[in-house]
mmCIF file of C-alpha atoms in Angstrom:
data_model
loop_
_atom_site.group_PDB
_atom_site.id
_atom_site.type_symbol
_atom_site.label_atom_id
_atom_site.label_comp_id
_atom_site.label_asym_id
_atom_site.label_seq_id
_atom_site.Cartn_x
_atom_site.Cartn_y
_atom_site.Cartn_z
ATOM 1 C CA MET A 1 -0.051 0.038 0.036
ATOM 2 C CA ASP A 2 0.972 3.604 -0.632
ATOM 3 C CA ASP A 3 1.164 4.454 3.135
ATOM 4 C CA THR A 4 2.255 8.113 2.791
ATOM 5 C CA LYS A 5 -0.546 8.973 0.501
ATOM 6 C CA VAL A 6 -3.229 7.150 2.711
ATOM 7 C CA PHE A 7 -1.861 8.970 5.750
ATOM 8 C CA GLY A 8 -1.883 12.380 3.855
ATOM 9 C CA PHE A 9 -5.482 11.689 2.836
ATOM 10 C CA TRP A 10 -6.258 10.874 6.448
ATOM 11 C CA ILE A 11 -4.850 14.249 7.564
ATOM 12 C CA TYR A 12 -7.061 15.843 4.833
ATOM 13 C CA LEU A 13 -10.231 13.970 6.184
ATOM 14 C CA MET A 14 -9.407 15.259 9.801
ATOM 15 C CA THR A 15 -9.257 18.954 8.624
ATOM 16 C CA ASP A 16 -12.635 18.231 6.892
ATOM 17 C CA LEU A 17 -13.954 16.938 10.179
ATOM 18 C CA VAL A 18 -12.977 20.208 11.782
ATOM 19 C CA ILE A 19 -14.868 22.049 9.067
ATOM 20 C CA PHE A 20 -17.998 20.140 9.767
ATOM 21 C CA SER A 21 -17.580 20.422 13.598
ATOM 22 C CA VAL A 22 -17.410 24.180 13.215
ATOM 23 C CA LEU A 23 -20.701 24.168 11.080
ATOM 24 C CA PHE A 24 -22.193 21.652 13.838
ATOM 25 C CA ALA A 25 -21.228 24.178 16.551
ATOM 26 C CA THR A 26 -22.726 27.090 14.676
ATOM 27 C CA TYR A 27 -25.973 25.141 13.953
ATOM 28 C CA VAL A 28 -26.393 23.989 17.770
ATOM 29 C CA VAL A 29 -25.851 27.533 18.857
ATOM 30 C CA LEU A 30 -28.335 29.005 16.368
ATOM 31 C CA ARG A 31 -30.962 26.248 16.247
ATOM 32 C CA ASN A 32 -33.516 28.257 18.249
ATOM 33 C CA SER A 33 -32.897 31.523 16.531
ATOM 34 C CA THR A 34 -35.926 31.051 14.238
ATOM 35 C CA PHE A 35 -36.810 34.828 14.075
ATOM 36 C CA GLY A 36 -40.454 34.020 14.004
ATOM 37 C CA GLY A 37 -39.996 31.674 11.060
ATOM 38 C CA PRO A 38 -40.528 27.794 10.959
ATOM 39 C CA SER A 39 -38.778 25.833 13.732
ATOM 40 C CA ALA A 40 -36.937 22.562 13.218
ATOM 41 C CA SER A 41 -39.837 20.389 14.511
ATOM 42 C CA GLU A 42 -42.391 22.184 12.086
ATOM 43 C CA LEU A 43 -40.181 21.880 9.115
ATOM 44 C CA PHE A 44 -38.455 18.349 9.247
ATOM 45 C CA GLU A 45 -40.154 15.251 7.918
ATOM 46 C CA LEU A 46 -39.104 12.026 9.342
ATOM 47 C CA PRO A 47 -39.823 9.684 6.528
ATOM 48 C CA THR A 48 -37.553 11.768 4.116
ATOM 49 C CA VAL A 49 -34.678 11.716 6.678
ATOM 50 C CA PHE A 50 -35.301 7.914 7.209
ATOM 51 C CA ALA A 51 -35.091 7.117 3.395
ATOM 52 C CA GLU A 52 -31.915 9.435 3.068
ATOM 53 C CA THR A 53 -30.204 7.578 6.013
ATOM 54 C CA LEU A 54 -31.152 4.126 4.803
ATOM 55 C CA ILE A 55 -29.976 4.867 1.249
ATOM 56 C CA LEU A 56 -26.541 6.331 2.454
ATOM 57 C CA LEU A 57 -26.035 3.416 4.817
ATOM 58 C CA THR A 58 -26.773 0.846 2.002
ATOM 59 C CA SER A 59 -24.456 2.784 -0.331
ATOM 60 C CA SER A 60 -21.745 2.604 2.307
ATOM 61 C CA PHE A 61 -22.116 -1.112 2.495
ATOM 62 C CA THR A 62 -22.092 -1.658 -1.441
ATOM 63 C CA CYS A 63 -18.817 0.694 -1.506
ATOM 64 C CA SER A 64 -17.315 -1.633 0.929
ATOM 65 C CA LEU A 65 -18.306 -4.678 -1.160
ATOM 66 C CA ALA A 66 -16.666 -2.751 -4.217
ATOM 67 C CA THR A 67 -13.477 -2.353 -2.308
ATOM 68 C CA LEU A 68 -13.552 -6.180 -1.498
ATOM 69 C CA ALA A 69 -13.779 -6.845 -5.183
ATOM 70 C CA VAL A 70 -10.927 -4.494 -5.897
ATOM 71 C CA HIS A 71 -8.801 -6.365 -3.257
ATOM 72 C CA ARG A 72 -9.437 -9.567 -4.980
ATOM 73 C CA GLU A 73 -8.779 -7.927 -8.412
ATOM 74 C CA GLN A 74 -12.276 -8.720 -9.841
ATOM 75 C CA LYS A 75 -12.993 -5.937 -12.268
ATOM 76 C CA LYS A 76 -16.637 -6.618 -13.084
ATOM 77 C CA PRO A 77 -17.943 -6.996 -9.496
ATOM 78 C CA ALA A 78 -15.920 -3.877 -8.545
ATOM 79 C CA ILE A 79 -17.674 -1.821 -11.212
ATOM 80 C CA TYR A 80 -21.111 -3.162 -10.548
ATOM 81 C CA TRP A 81 -20.928 -2.490 -6.861
ATOM 82 C CA PHE A 82 -19.463 1.052 -7.343
ATOM 83 C CA ALA A 83 -22.393 1.660 -9.930
ATOM 84 C CA ALA A 84 -24.857 0.565 -7.220
ATOM 85 C CA THR A 85 -23.126 3.019 -4.725
ATOM 86 C CA PHE A 86 -23.256 5.702 -7.447
ATOM 87 C CA VAL A 87 -27.013 5.222 -7.977
ATOM 88 C CA LEU A 88 -27.714 5.145 -4.188
ATOM 89 C CA GLY A 89 -25.633 8.340 -3.807
ATOM 90 C CA THR A 90 -27.495 9.978 -6.617
ATOM 91 C CA ALA A 91 -30.832 8.934 -5.064
ATOM 92 C CA PHE A 92 -29.682 10.469 -1.765
ATOM 93 C CA LEU A 93 -28.615 13.791 -3.474
ATOM 94 C CA TYR A 94 -31.891 13.906 -5.284
ATOM 95 C CA LEU A 95 -33.916 13.535 -1.938
ATOM 96 C CA GLU A 96 -31.866 16.255 -0.401
ATOM 97 C CA ILE A 97 -32.234 18.702 -3.164
ATOM 98 C CA THR A 98 -36.045 18.066 -3.316
ATOM 99 C CA GLU A 99 -36.126 18.709 0.465
ATOM 100 C CA PHE A 100 -34.186 21.994 0.070
ATOM 101 C CA SER A 101 -36.383 23.321 -2.749
ATOM 102 C CA GLN A 102 -39.530 22.351 -0.715
ATOM 103 C CA PHE A 103 -38.206 24.292 2.246
ATOM 104 C CA ILE A 104 -37.238 27.391 -0.049
ATOM 105 C CA SER A 105 -40.748 27.141 -1.833
ATOM 106 C CA HIS A 106 -42.587 27.333 1.538
ATOM 107 C CA GLY A 107 -40.563 30.547 2.528
ATOM 108 C CA ALA A 108 -38.031 28.557 4.658
ATOM 109 C CA GLY A 109 -34.898 29.533 2.655
ATOM 110 C CA PRO A 110 -31.473 30.147 4.207
ATOM 111 C CA GLN A 111 -32.164 33.924 4.413
ATOM 112 C CA ARG A 112 -35.285 33.370 6.595
ATOM 113 C CA SER A 113 -33.494 33.004 9.969
ATOM 114 C CA ALA A 114 -30.261 32.234 11.538
ATOM 115 C CA PHE A 115 -31.428 28.726 12.274
ATOM 116 C CA LEU A 116 -32.109 28.240 8.544
ATOM 117 C CA SER A 117 -28.959 29.760 7.385
ATOM 118 C CA SER A 118 -26.941 27.387 9.612
ATOM 119 C CA PHE A 119 -29.060 24.339 8.602
ATOM 120 C CA PHE A 120 -28.592 25.059 4.941
ATOM 121 C CA ILE A 121 -24.806 25.549 5.249
ATOM 122 C CA LEU A 122 -24.245 22.371 7.346
ATOM 123 C CA VAL A 123 -26.423 20.133 5.272
ATOM 124 C CA GLY A 124 -25.550 21.814 2.046
ATOM 125 C CA THR A 125 -21.796 21.299 2.744
ATOM 126 C CA HIS A 126 -22.466 17.631 3.331
ATOM 127 C CA GLY A 127 -24.260 17.419 0.046
ATOM 128 C CA PHE A 128 -21.496 19.325 -1.820
ATOM 129 C CA HIS A 129 -19.152 16.652 -0.503
ATOM 130 C CA ILE A 130 -21.430 13.891 -1.786
ATOM 131 C CA SER A 131 -21.491 15.403 -5.216
ATOM 132 C CA LEU A 132 -17.724 15.451 -5.204
ATOM 133 C CA GLY A 133 -17.692 11.868 -4.034
ATOM 134 C CA LEU A 134 -19.949 10.835 -6.804
ATOM 135 C CA LEU A 135 -17.797 12.723 -9.353
ATOM 136 C CA TRP A 136 -14.872 10.752 -8.011
ATOM 137 C CA MET A 137 -16.509 7.429 -8.029
ATOM 138 C CA LEU A 138 -17.318 8.019 -11.825
ATOM 139 C CA VAL A 139 -13.631 8.620 -12.499
ATOM 140 C CA ALA A 140 -12.705 5.485 -10.400
ATOM 141 C CA MET A 141 -15.175 3.277 -12.359
ATOM 142 C CA PHE A 142 -13.756 4.340 -15.726
ATOM 143 C CA ARG A 143 -10.175 3.825 -14.538
ATOM 144 C CA ILE A 144 -11.165 0.293 -13.286
ATOM 145 C CA GLY A 145 -12.872 -0.325 -16.559
ATOM 146 C CA PHE A 146 -10.113 0.880 -18.911
ATOM 147 C CA ARG A 147 -6.873 0.309 -17.012
ATOM 148 C CA PRO A 148 -5.083 -2.489 -15.471
ATOM 149 C CA PHE A 149 -4.945 -2.768 -11.564
ATOM 150 C CA VAL A 150 -1.789 -1.601 -10.251
ATOM 151 C CA ILE A 151 -0.750 -0.739 -6.697
ATOM 152 C CA SER A 152 -1.117 3.076 -7.254
ATOM 153 C CA SER A 153 -4.743 2.776 -8.643
ATOM 154 C CA VAL A 154 -5.826 0.336 -5.963
ATOM 155 C CA SER A 155 -4.637 2.761 -3.370
ATOM 156 C CA ARG A 156 -6.466 5.620 -5.228
ATOM 157 C CA ILE A 157 -9.774 3.576 -5.138
ATOM 158 C CA MET A 158 -9.344 2.789 -1.411
ATOM 159 C CA ARG A 159 -8.941 6.566 -0.667
ATOM 160 C CA MET A 160 -12.222 7.232 -2.628
ATOM 161 C CA ALA A 161 -14.024 4.618 -0.527
ATOM 162 C CA PHE A 162 -12.569 5.888 2.684
ATOM 163 C CA PHE A 163 -13.997 9.332 1.660
ATOM 164 C CA TRP A 164 -17.422 7.856 1.066
ATOM 165 C CA HIS A 165 -17.593 6.032 4.429
ATOM 166 C CA PHE A 166 -16.487 9.188 6.038
ATOM 167 C CA LEU A 167 -19.361 11.112 4.546
ATOM 168 C CA ASP A 168 -21.877 8.440 5.805
ATOM 169 C CA VAL A 169 -20.590 8.864 9.382
ATOM 170 C CA VAL A 170 -20.939 12.664 8.903
ATOM 171 C CA TRP A 171 -24.460 12.086 7.690
ATOM 172 C CA ILE A 172 -25.374 10.028 10.787
ATOM 173 C CA PHE A 173 -24.211 12.942 12.975
ATOM 174 C CA ILE A 174 -26.244 15.223 10.850
ATOM 175 C CA PHE A 175 -29.322 12.986 11.435
ATOM 176 C CA SER A 176 -28.656 12.837 15.109
ATOM 177 C CA VAL A 177 -27.928 16.594 15.857
ATOM 178 C CA VAL A 178 -30.061 18.307 13.141
ATOM 179 C CA TYR A 179 -33.094 16.066 12.545
ATOM 180 C CA ALA A 180 -33.498 13.886 15.767
ATOM 181 C CA MET A 181 -32.759 16.765 18.165
ATOM 182 C CA GLY A 182 -34.873 18.996 16.128
ATOM 183 C CA LEU A 183 -37.803 16.806 16.216
ATOM 184 C CA LEU A 184 -37.327 15.898 19.899
ATOM 185 C CA LEU A 185 -36.284 19.033 21.663
ATOM 186 C CA MET B 26 -10.361 -12.087 8.861
ATOM 187 C CA TYR B 27 -10.819 -8.363 8.373
ATOM 188 C CA ASN B 28 -11.036 -8.435 4.432
ATOM 189 C CA THR B 29 -13.851 -10.807 4.167
ATOM 190 C CA LEU B 30 -17.552 -10.461 3.164
ATOM 191 C CA THR B 31 -18.419 -11.578 6.642
ATOM 192 C CA SER B 32 -16.902 -8.499 8.218
ATOM 193 C CA ARG B 33 -18.766 -6.276 5.761
ATOM 194 C CA VAL B 34 -22.229 -7.947 6.327
ATOM 195 C CA ILE B 35 -21.661 -7.682 10.224
ATOM 196 C CA GLY B 36 -20.917 -4.139 9.719
ATOM 197 C CA PHE B 37 -24.032 -3.421 7.645
ATOM 198 C CA VAL B 38 -26.329 -5.329 10.000
ATOM 199 C CA ALA B 39 -24.791 -3.366 12.975
ATOM 200 C CA SER B 40 -25.298 -0.068 11.230
ATOM 201 C CA LEU B 41 -28.868 -0.973 10.402
ATOM 202 C CA VAL B 42 -29.658 -2.028 13.956
ATOM 203 C CA LEU B 43 -28.098 1.292 15.376
ATOM 204 C CA THR B 44 -30.097 3.413 12.850
ATOM 205 C CA PHE B 45 -33.429 1.613 13.431
ATOM 206 C CA THR B 46 -32.906 2.070 17.259
ATOM 207 C CA ALA B 47 -32.324 5.834 16.838
ATOM 208 C CA PHE B 48 -35.357 6.196 14.519
ATOM 209 C CA LEU B 49 -37.405 4.329 16.938
ATOM 210 C CA LEU B 50 -36.301 6.693 19.741
ATOM 211 C CA VAL B 51 -37.352 9.660 17.604
ATOM 212 C CA VAL B 52 -40.766 8.286 16.774
ATOM 213 C CA ARG B 53 -41.495 6.885 20.262
ATOM 214 C CA PRO B 54 -39.375 9.061 22.647
ATOM 215 C CA TYR B 55 -41.280 7.819 25.584
ATOM 216 C CA LEU B 56 -41.171 4.098 24.912
ATOM 217 C CA PHE B 57 -38.694 3.453 27.657
ATOM 218 C CA HIS B 58 -40.069 6.223 30.035
ATOM 219 C CA LEU B 59 -36.820 8.189 29.753
ATOM 220 C CA GLU B 60 -36.464 11.968 30.015
ATOM 221 C CA ILE B 61 -36.094 13.629 26.693
ATOM 222 C CA ASP B 62 -32.476 14.873 27.342
ATOM 223 C CA VAL B 63 -31.562 11.290 28.150
ATOM 224 C CA VAL B 64 -33.136 10.114 24.792
ATOM 225 C CA VAL B 65 -31.039 12.697 22.924
ATOM 226 C CA MET B 66 -27.922 11.550 24.761
ATOM 227 C CA ILE B 67 -28.611 7.898 23.805
ATOM 228 C CA ILE B 68 -29.127 9.016 20.035
ATOM 229 C CA LEU B 69 -25.747 10.750 19.997
ATOM 230 C CA ILE B 70 -23.927 7.755 21.678
ATOM 231 C CA LEU B 71 -25.742 5.595 18.865
ATOM 232 C CA ALA B 72 -24.190 7.873 16.374
ATOM 233 C CA VAL B 73 -20.719 7.534 17.848
ATOM 234 C CA LEU B 74 -21.100 3.642 17.909
ATOM 235 C CA GLN B 75 -22.199 3.962 14.213
ATOM 236 C CA GLY B 76 -18.943 5.716 13.357
ATOM 237 C CA MET B 77 -16.960 3.078 15.116
ATOM 238 C CA ALA B 78 -18.830 0.255 13.433
ATOM 239 C CA GLN B 79 -18.096 1.854 10.044
ATOM 240 C CA ALA B 80 -14.402 2.364 11.002
ATOM 241 C CA ILE B 81 -13.963 -1.279 12.139
ATOM 242 C CA PHE B 82 -16.080 -3.284 9.644
ATOM 243 C CA PHE B 83 -15.758 -1.155 6.471
ATOM 244 C CA LEU B 84 -12.341 0.574 6.980
ATOM 245 C CA HIS B 85 -10.698 -2.135 9.124
ATOM 246 C CA VAL B 86 -8.828 0.339 11.058
ATOM 247 C CA LEU B 87 -7.983 -2.484 13.621
ATOM 248 C CA SER B 88 -6.304 -4.523 11.095
ATOM 249 C CA GLU B 89 -3.736 -1.773 10.266
ATOM 250 C CA ARG B 90 -0.178 -2.347 11.321
ATOM 251 C CA GLY B 91 2.798 -0.018 11.515
ATOM 252 C CA THR B 92 3.055 3.449 12.879
ATOM 253 C CA ARG B 93 0.236 4.877 14.927
ATOM 254 C CA TRP B 94 0.575 8.328 13.524
ATOM 255 C CA ASN B 95 -2.990 8.254 12.123
ATOM 256 C CA LEU B 96 -4.312 7.521 15.523
ATOM 257 C CA PHE B 97 -2.237 10.468 16.909
ATOM 258 C CA VAL B 98 -3.761 12.796 14.316
ATOM 259 C CA PHE B 99 -7.155 11.533 15.025
ATOM 260 C CA ALA B 100 -6.811 12.062 18.782
ATOM 261 C CA SER B 101 -5.459 15.652 18.073
ATOM 262 C CA THR B 102 -8.474 16.457 15.850
ATOM 263 C CA ILE B 103 -10.921 15.151 18.376
ATOM 264 C CA SER B 104 -9.416 17.480 21.041
ATOM 265 C CA ILE B 105 -9.785 20.347 18.717
ATOM 266 C CA ILE B 106 -13.302 19.462 17.922
ATOM 267 C CA VAL B 107 -14.232 19.077 21.595
ATOM 268 C CA VAL B 108 -12.779 22.594 22.320
ATOM 269 C CA ILE B 109 -14.556 24.070 19.454
ATOM 270 C CA VAL B 110 -18.079 22.455 19.782
ATOM 271 C CA VAL B 111 -18.455 22.076 23.646
ATOM 272 C CA PHE B 112 -16.904 25.607 24.464
ATOM 273 C CA SER B 113 -18.871 27.302 21.758
ATOM 274 C CA ILE B 114 -21.964 25.868 22.975
ATOM 275 C CA TRP B 115 -21.107 26.579 26.540
ATOM 276 C CA ILE B 116 -20.134 30.193 25.954
ATOM 277 C CA MET B 117 -22.934 31.153 23.660
ATOM 278 C CA ASN B 118 -25.649 29.716 25.930
ATOM 279 C CA HIS B 119 -24.094 31.570 28.916
ATOM 280 C CA LEU B 120 -23.814 34.712 26.688
ATOM 281 C CA ASN B 121 -27.660 34.608 25.810
ATOM 282 C CA TYR B 122 -28.413 34.088 29.511
ATOM 283 C CA ASN B 123 -26.350 36.990 30.750
ATOM 284 C CA MET B 124 -27.674 39.380 28.130
ATOM 285 C CA MET B 125 -31.227 38.876 29.297
ATOM 286 C CA HIS B 126 -33.054 41.167 31.905
ATOM 287 C CA HIS B 127 -33.447 39.139 35.028
#
């Protein structure tokens, strides 16, 4: 394995974690500052969040199956599992964009209150990461399809999978801190 | 043992169980006759367990040998995060309180 590159990528992920934690702290501080607008419990719908969470968890699983195929140097299963992950990731992104546009069309856009600004920036940053992850996955699938497996390309694919699992964990925290706490408190 | 289908399936089942438990607590918060703050605490602990399950079963962090530098970086990051998140919430809550007429 290309240890230095994996370690470097790990450091990048940790700095990304700091970005998310700053956004989490901002959200938690501002979550009750609704300025007369809709509050978290009025806005959030559990079925959507449940679907999003299940989709992302399953995509994390299919991604891990893809890396298993890469380890065993089986090209076709690797591409199929990454394709499944890609479809699930796109479905997640679609649900998130639908949710955002529904909020905005109901007058609950990011400019409505401090609560909504911090909500959109936190969840939106995660969605942006997901889009980048999907793009990276597309590139990885083409590389698997058209190039032979060498150590450097395996390491590259592993870093991409690493990124995907990381985003899944961040989403679990978004579910817990934003949606669960919003509906309970 | 780590790079097997079994470890991935175990990880997936574990993540599903943790998620379903968390959602059950949101839908029926009074199922176990707990205070709402305790329920929120449990959901946050479930999230941490979820992260650990993903790290162990999908990323196989326990199987990695060699230097422990990534663990060191992780520990530093966690301490930075604790300082940022806990102290921000603490300071801002007290700030709000002290700015009120009472």
